[in-house]
mmCIF file of C-alpha atoms in Angstrom:
data_model
loop_
_atom_site.group_PDB
_atom_site.id
_atom_site.type_symbol
_atom_site.label_atom_id
_atom_site.label_comp_id
_atom_site.label_asym_id
_atom_site.label_seq_id
_atom_site.Cartn_x
_atom_site.Cartn_y
_atom_site.Cartn_z
ATOM 1 C CA UNK A 89 17.930 46.523 19.079
ATOM 2 C CA UNK A 90 14.725 45.108 20.551
ATOM 3 C CA UNK A 91 13.115 42.146 18.831
ATOM 4 C CA UNK A 92 9.524 41.099 19.277
ATOM 5 C CA UNK A 93 9.339 37.686 21.037
ATOM 6 C CA UNK A 94 6.699 36.549 18.557
ATOM 7 C CA UNK A 95 9.010 37.355 15.635
ATOM 8 C CA UNK A 96 11.790 35.301 17.236
ATOM 9 C CA UNK A 97 9.400 32.373 17.809
ATOM 10 C CA UNK A 98 8.177 32.530 14.214
ATOM 11 C CA UNK A 99 11.777 32.504 12.962
ATOM 12 C CA UNK A 100 12.667 29.498 15.116
ATOM 13 C CA UNK A 101 9.609 27.599 13.928
ATOM 14 C CA UNK A 102 10.661 28.351 10.354
ATOM 15 C CA UNK A 103 14.033 26.720 11.025
ATOM 16 C CA UNK A 104 12.492 23.522 12.401
ATOM 17 C CA UNK A 105 11.842 21.078 9.529
ATOM 18 C CA UNK A 106 8.234 19.984 9.143
ATOM 19 C CA UNK A 107 7.629 16.277 9.720
ATOM 20 C CA UNK A 108 6.754 14.145 6.764
ATOM 21 C CA UNK A 109 2.985 13.990 6.474
ATOM 22 C CA UNK A 110 1.207 10.945 5.155
ATOM 23 C CA UNK A 111 -0.361 11.502 1.763
ATOM 24 C CA UNK A 112 -2.412 9.615 -0.775
ATOM 25 C CA UNK A 113 -0.142 6.953 -2.257
ATOM 26 C CA UNK A 114 -2.818 5.432 -4.480
ATOM 27 C CA UNK A 115 -6.327 6.378 -5.635
ATOM 28 C CA UNK A 116 -8.796 4.444 -7.765
ATOM 29 C CA UNK A 117 -11.503 6.665 -9.276
ATOM 30 C CA UNK A 118 -12.735 4.087 -11.841
ATOM 31 C CA UNK A 119 -13.238 6.744 -14.484
ATOM 32 C CA UNK A 120 -13.773 5.416 -18.015
ATOM 33 C CA UNK A 121 -14.199 1.914 -16.582
ATOM 34 C CA UNK A 122 -10.507 1.855 -15.610
ATOM 35 C CA UNK A 123 -9.540 -0.502 -12.795
ATOM 36 C CA UNK A 124 -5.992 0.810 -12.361
ATOM 37 C CA UNK A 125 -5.294 3.754 -10.038
ATOM 38 C CA UNK A 126 -5.526 7.299 -11.358
ATOM 39 C CA UNK A 127 -2.800 8.225 -8.865
ATOM 40 C CA UNK A 128 0.162 6.184 -7.601
ATOM 41 C CA UNK A 129 3.088 7.521 -5.571
ATOM 42 C CA UNK A 130 6.695 6.953 -6.752
ATOM 43 C CA UNK A 131 7.981 3.552 -5.678
ATOM 44 C CA UNK A 132 4.472 2.110 -5.233
ATOM 45 C CA UNK A 133 2.755 -0.312 -7.603
ATOM 46 C CA UNK A 134 -0.987 -0.990 -7.536
ATOM 47 C CA UNK A 135 -2.529 -3.961 -9.302
ATOM 48 C CA UNK A 136 -5.754 -3.746 -11.246
ATOM 49 C CA UNK A 137 -8.883 -4.194 -9.131
ATOM 50 C CA UNK A 138 -10.518 -7.563 -9.743
ATOM 51 C CA UNK A 139 -13.637 -9.299 -8.488
ATOM 52 C CA UNK A 140 -12.824 -12.486 -6.591
ATOM 53 C CA UNK A 141 -15.806 -14.836 -6.584
ATOM 54 C CA UNK A 142 -14.611 -16.895 -3.613
ATOM 55 C CA UNK A 143 -16.437 -20.022 -2.512
ATOM 56 C CA UNK A 144 -19.919 -18.483 -2.476
ATOM 57 C CA UNK A 145 -22.724 -20.748 -3.695
ATOM 58 C CA UNK A 146 -23.968 -17.877 -5.891
ATOM 59 C CA UNK A 147 -21.180 -16.569 -8.095
ATOM 60 C CA UNK A 148 -20.866 -12.936 -9.138
ATOM 61 C CA UNK A 149 -21.234 -12.037 -12.802
ATOM 62 C CA UNK A 150 -17.855 -10.515 -13.821
ATOM 63 C CA UNK A 151 -19.612 -8.403 -16.454
ATOM 64 C CA UNK A 152 -20.844 -6.120 -13.671
ATOM 65 C CA UNK A 153 -17.293 -5.093 -12.815
ATOM 66 C CA UNK A 154 -17.589 -1.812 -14.697
ATOM 67 C CA UNK A 155 -18.779 1.727 -14.366
ATOM 68 C CA UNK A 156 -22.463 2.272 -13.720
ATOM 69 C CA UNK A 157 -23.892 4.880 -16.083
ATOM 70 C CA UNK A 158 -22.638 8.343 -15.107
ATOM 71 C CA UNK A 159 -21.414 7.193 -11.690
ATOM 72 C CA UNK A 160 -18.285 5.441 -13.000
ATOM 73 C CA UNK A 161 -17.943 3.205 -9.965
ATOM 74 C CA UNK A 162 -17.300 -0.439 -9.213
ATOM 75 C CA UNK A 163 -20.507 -2.358 -8.787
ATOM 76 C CA UNK A 164 -21.902 -5.839 -8.621
ATOM 77 C CA UNK A 165 -25.052 -7.742 -7.651
ATOM 78 C CA UNK A 166 -25.214 -11.332 -6.397
ATOM 79 C CA UNK A 167 -23.793 -10.727 -2.922
ATOM 80 C CA UNK A 168 -24.456 -13.461 -0.339
ATOM 81 C CA UNK A 169 -27.849 -13.389 1.356
ATOM 82 C CA UNK A 170 -26.321 -14.660 4.597
ATOM 83 C CA UNK A 171 -23.405 -13.542 6.791
ATOM 84 C CA UNK A 172 -20.130 -14.309 4.994
ATOM 85 C CA UNK A 173 -17.107 -15.891 6.711
ATOM 86 C CA UNK A 174 -14.606 -14.411 4.270
ATOM 87 C CA UNK A 175 -14.959 -17.039 1.560
ATOM 88 C CA UNK A 176 -17.493 -15.070 -0.464
ATOM 89 C CA UNK A 177 -17.026 -12.574 -3.307
ATOM 90 C CA UNK A 178 -14.931 -9.425 -2.826
ATOM 91 C CA UNK A 179 -13.260 -6.637 -4.744
ATOM 92 C CA UNK A 180 -9.509 -7.291 -4.581
ATOM 93 C CA UNK A 181 -6.428 -5.128 -5.168
ATOM 94 C CA UNK A 182 -2.716 -5.344 -4.321
ATOM 95 C CA UNK A 183 -0.199 -2.684 -3.278
ATOM 96 C CA UNK A 184 3.539 -3.377 -3.573
ATOM 97 C CA UNK A 185 6.685 -1.290 -2.996
ATOM 98 C CA UNK A 186 9.483 -1.335 -5.560
ATOM 99 C CA UNK A 187 12.755 0.466 -6.233
ATOM 100 C CA UNK A 188 14.195 -0.059 -2.742
ATOM 101 C CA UNK A 189 11.120 1.371 -0.984
ATOM 102 C CA UNK A 190 9.117 0.449 2.094
ATOM 103 C CA UNK A 191 5.505 1.451 2.717
ATOM 104 C CA UNK A 192 3.758 2.509 5.912
ATOM 105 C CA UNK A 193 -0.002 2.864 5.596
ATOM 106 C CA UNK A 194 -2.167 5.271 7.556
ATOM 107 C CA UNK A 195 -5.651 4.368 6.368
ATOM 108 C CA UNK A 196 -7.865 3.160 3.548
ATOM 109 C CA UNK A 197 -10.946 5.127 2.554
ATOM 110 C CA UNK A 198 -13.694 4.548 0.012
ATOM 111 C CA UNK A 199 -17.208 5.612 -0.883
ATOM 112 C CA UNK A 200 -19.985 3.050 -1.069
ATOM 113 C CA UNK A 201 -23.700 2.782 -1.654
ATOM 114 C CA UNK A 202 -26.244 -0.001 -1.835
ATOM 115 C CA UNK A 203 -29.357 -0.388 -3.919
ATOM 116 C CA UNK A 204 -32.645 -0.787 -1.992
ATOM 117 C CA UNK A 205 -32.203 -4.583 -2.000
ATOM 118 C CA UNK A 206 -28.389 -4.627 -1.799
ATOM 119 C CA UNK A 207 -26.101 -5.997 0.948
ATOM 120 C CA UNK A 208 -26.333 -4.783 4.519
ATOM 121 C CA UNK A 209 -22.701 -5.167 5.622
ATOM 122 C CA UNK A 210 -19.198 -4.616 4.222
ATOM 123 C CA UNK A 211 -15.883 -6.144 5.379
ATOM 124 C CA UNK A 212 -12.179 -5.515 4.728
ATOM 125 C CA UNK A 213 -9.552 -8.288 5.002
ATOM 126 C CA UNK A 214 -5.837 -8.524 4.158
ATOM 127 C CA UNK A 215 -3.378 -11.102 2.854
ATOM 128 C CA UNK A 216 -1.025 -10.605 5.833
ATOM 129 C CA UNK A 217 -2.961 -13.351 7.650
ATOM 130 C CA UNK A 218 -4.428 -15.087 4.588
ATOM 131 C CA UNK A 219 -7.597 -12.976 4.861
ATOM 132 C CA UNK A 220 -8.439 -14.507 8.213
ATOM 133 C CA UNK A 221 -9.163 -11.526 10.484
ATOM 134 C CA UNK A 222 -11.641 -8.780 9.610
ATOM 135 C CA UNK A 223 -9.715 -5.490 9.631
ATOM 136 C CA UNK A 224 -12.916 -3.486 9.784
ATOM 137 C CA UNK A 225 -16.571 -3.767 8.899
ATOM 138 C CA UNK A 226 -19.669 -1.624 8.813
ATOM 139 C CA UNK A 227 -23.407 -1.728 8.326
ATOM 140 C CA UNK A 228 -24.909 -0.237 5.183
ATOM 141 C CA UNK A 229 -27.774 2.177 5.886
ATOM 142 C CA UNK A 230 -31.205 2.091 4.308
ATOM 143 C CA UNK A 231 -30.395 5.204 2.329
ATOM 144 C CA UNK A 232 -28.900 4.450 -1.085
ATOM 145 C CA UNK A 233 -26.857 7.661 -1.010
ATOM 146 C CA UNK A 234 -23.059 7.593 -1.120
ATOM 147 C CA UNK A 235 -21.312 7.133 2.240
ATOM 148 C CA UNK A 236 -17.592 7.503 3.031
ATOM 149 C CA UNK A 237 -15.832 4.785 5.038
ATOM 150 C CA UNK A 238 -12.342 4.988 6.560
ATOM 151 C CA UNK A 239 -10.250 2.135 7.979
ATOM 152 C CA UNK A 240 -7.150 2.787 10.127
ATOM 153 C CA UNK A 241 -4.148 0.716 8.989
ATOM 154 C CA UNK A 242 -1.243 2.281 10.891
ATOM 155 C CA UNK A 243 -0.310 -0.867 12.806
ATOM 156 C CA UNK A 244 1.380 -4.264 12.537
ATOM 157 C CA UNK A 245 1.884 -5.689 9.074
ATOM 158 C CA UNK A 246 0.921 -2.400 7.406
ATOM 159 C CA UNK A 247 3.929 -0.459 8.734
ATOM 160 C CA UNK A 248 7.297 -0.579 6.945
ATOM 161 C CA UNK A 249 6.351 -3.514 4.715
ATOM 162 C CA UNK A 250 8.512 -4.425 1.717
ATOM 163 C CA UNK A 251 6.436 -7.229 0.189
ATOM 164 C CA UNK A 252 3.116 -7.011 -1.714
ATOM 165 C CA UNK A 253 -0.077 -6.794 0.341
ATOM 166 C CA UNK A 254 -3.515 -7.674 -1.020
ATOM 167 C CA UNK A 255 -6.819 -6.361 0.278
ATOM 168 C CA UNK A 256 -10.307 -7.788 -0.195
ATOM 169 C CA UNK A 257 -13.361 -5.582 0.219
ATOM 170 C CA UNK A 258 -16.561 -7.597 0.274
ATOM 171 C CA UNK A 259 -20.207 -7.384 1.287
ATOM 172 C CA UNK A 260 -22.919 -9.770 2.498
ATOM 173 C CA UNK A 261 -26.387 -10.033 4.042
ATOM 174 C CA UNK A 262 -28.055 -8.825 0.840
ATOM 175 C CA UNK A 263 -31.845 -8.629 0.747
ATOM 176 C CA UNK A 264 -31.926 -10.069 -2.768
ATOM 177 C CA UNK A 265 -29.303 -11.531 -5.078
ATOM 178 C CA UNK A 266 -30.186 -8.815 -7.599
ATOM 179 C CA UNK A 267 -29.231 -6.118 -5.073
ATOM 180 C CA UNK A 268 -26.198 -4.057 -6.097
ATOM 181 C CA UNK A 269 -23.307 -2.705 -4.033
ATOM 182 C CA UNK A 270 -21.092 0.005 -5.503
ATOM 183 C CA UNK A 271 -17.650 1.256 -4.462
ATOM 184 C CA UNK A 272 -15.905 4.429 -5.640
ATOM 185 C CA UNK A 273 -12.860 6.635 -4.906
ATOM 186 C CA UNK A 274 -10.862 3.912 -3.190
ATOM 187 C CA UNK A 275 -7.751 5.473 -1.648
ATOM 188 C CA UNK A 276 -4.736 4.407 0.442
ATOM 189 C CA UNK A 277 -2.927 7.022 2.531
ATOM 190 C CA UNK A 278 0.569 6.654 3.943
ATOM 191 C CA UNK A 279 4.273 7.030 3.188
ATOM 192 C CA UNK A 280 6.633 5.319 0.748
ATOM 193 C CA UNK A 281 10.194 5.764 1.980
ATOM 194 C CA UNK A 282 13.526 4.774 0.496
ATOM 195 C CA UNK A 283 15.310 2.075 2.499
ATOM 196 C CA UNK A 284 18.724 3.479 3.554
ATOM 197 C CA UNK A 285 21.861 1.642 2.511
ATOM 198 C CA UNK A 286 23.517 -0.269 5.331
ATOM 199 C CA UNK A 287 26.897 -0.343 3.617
ATOM 200 C CA UNK A 288 28.485 0.501 0.264
ATOM 201 C CA UNK A 289 31.538 -1.085 -1.332
ATOM 202 C CA UNK A 290 32.773 1.356 -4.002
ATOM 203 C CA UNK A 291 36.333 -0.036 -4.304
ATOM 204 C CA UNK A 292 37.878 3.421 -4.541
ATOM 205 C CA UNK A 293 41.655 3.494 -4.048
ATOM 206 C CA UNK A 294 41.890 -0.319 -4.266
ATOM 207 C CA UNK A 295 40.025 -0.504 -0.946
ATOM 208 C CA UNK A 296 37.803 -3.485 -0.200
ATOM 209 C CA UNK A 297 36.375 -2.213 3.063
ATOM 210 C CA UNK A 298 32.704 -1.338 3.207
ATOM 211 C CA UNK A 299 31.643 2.219 3.970
ATOM 212 C CA UNK A 300 28.852 2.351 6.536
ATOM 213 C CA UNK A 301 25.899 4.658 5.985
ATOM 214 C CA UNK A 302 25.364 4.819 9.738
ATOM 215 C CA UNK A 303 28.079 6.407 11.953
ATOM 216 C CA UNK A 304 27.226 4.122 14.866
ATOM 217 C CA UNK A 305 27.635 0.926 12.855
ATOM 218 C CA UNK A 306 30.866 -0.770 11.849
ATOM 219 C CA UNK A 307 31.203 -2.946 8.785
ATOM 220 C CA UNK A 308 33.580 -5.831 9.491
ATOM 221 C CA UNK A 309 35.356 -7.807 6.811
ATOM 222 C CA UNK A 310 36.726 -7.302 3.319
ATOM 223 C CA UNK A 311 34.901 -7.826 0.052
ATOM 224 C CA UNK A 312 35.902 -11.188 -1.430
ATOM 225 C CA UNK A 313 34.682 -13.857 -3.821
ATOM 226 C CA UNK A 314 34.365 -17.628 -3.479
ATOM 227 C CA UNK A 315 36.422 -19.662 -5.951
ATOM 228 C CA UNK A 316 35.415 -23.060 -4.600
ATOM 229 C CA UNK A 317 38.432 -23.469 -2.345
ATOM 230 C CA UNK A 318 37.878 -20.537 -0.020
ATOM 231 C CA UNK A 319 37.334 -16.776 0.113
ATOM 232 C CA UNK A 320 39.812 -14.897 -2.048
ATOM 233 C CA UNK A 321 40.346 -11.149 -1.957
ATOM 234 C CA UNK A 322 40.247 -9.947 -5.603
ATOM 235 C CA UNK A 323 42.667 -7.577 -7.256
ATOM 236 C CA UNK A 324 41.500 -4.108 -8.196
ATOM 237 C CA UNK A 325 42.618 -1.863 -11.075
ATOM 238 C CA UNK A 326 44.823 -4.572 -12.600
ATOM 239 C CA UNK A 327 44.767 -6.623 -15.789
ATOM 240 C CA UNK A 328 43.384 -9.719 -14.071
ATOM 241 C CA UNK A 329 40.049 -11.186 -15.185
ATOM 242 C CA UNK A 330 38.416 -10.452 -11.813
ATOM 243 C CA UNK A 331 35.902 -7.601 -12.122
ATOM 244 C CA UNK A 332 34.542 -5.633 -9.166
ATOM 245 C CA UNK A 333 31.729 -3.100 -9.173
ATOM 246 C CA UNK A 334 29.992 -0.968 -6.616
ATOM 247 C CA UNK A 335 27.930 -3.148 -4.286
ATOM 248 C CA UNK A 336 25.245 -1.892 -1.935
ATOM 249 C CA UNK A 337 23.554 -3.661 0.975
ATOM 250 C CA UNK A 338 20.308 -2.314 2.399
ATOM 251 C CA UNK A 339 18.393 -2.731 5.583
ATOM 252 C CA UNK A 340 14.715 -2.416 6.371
#
């Protein structure tokens, strides 16, 4: 029986598993004046967006941290009139893995617009270096229409992190302190993966050896407890007061 080469190729491609594709792991739409994300992936926690006033001489009125009429977007006036060194006001939010997860980011995107007298530049910084280095920045055009910005984050501290990371999105070089800058549809794209177990002690059959989750790794040593005089191997399935339960160690 003759088979078409294209049919064979299509069948083989069907058998090959598709790679995991990065997806939106958190999206803030700010609908109904809500500052928590409308979407958050399993194993990922996002903190409420706040407005950090920083060390700027002119502080930002927190009452402006709300939806603007029908736009339902973050917005604030009182941005610095001069170039900011990172100590000025900024919208701030935190992303944190939980439930034995690690996060790898791909990018951060958001929409922004300025009023005719609003700020001329935006900046993004992260807590990985205490907000020292500018991750990305851009100039705001004269048009007060919405513009989409995208910042690549698939490097360094933003890959396979297991501790909370905070971002600050700020603006400066405003023409007037009454000028407004608005941000909407803030989104992080990436993957949230479960950290595999390095070893499991399940104590089945009175065994105290660990079972490795990786065939190429060997777990050395027996499970024991410290009684103050030295390591003691406990008894299993007896009437002693020593209790053992399943113990799991993980690796990042």
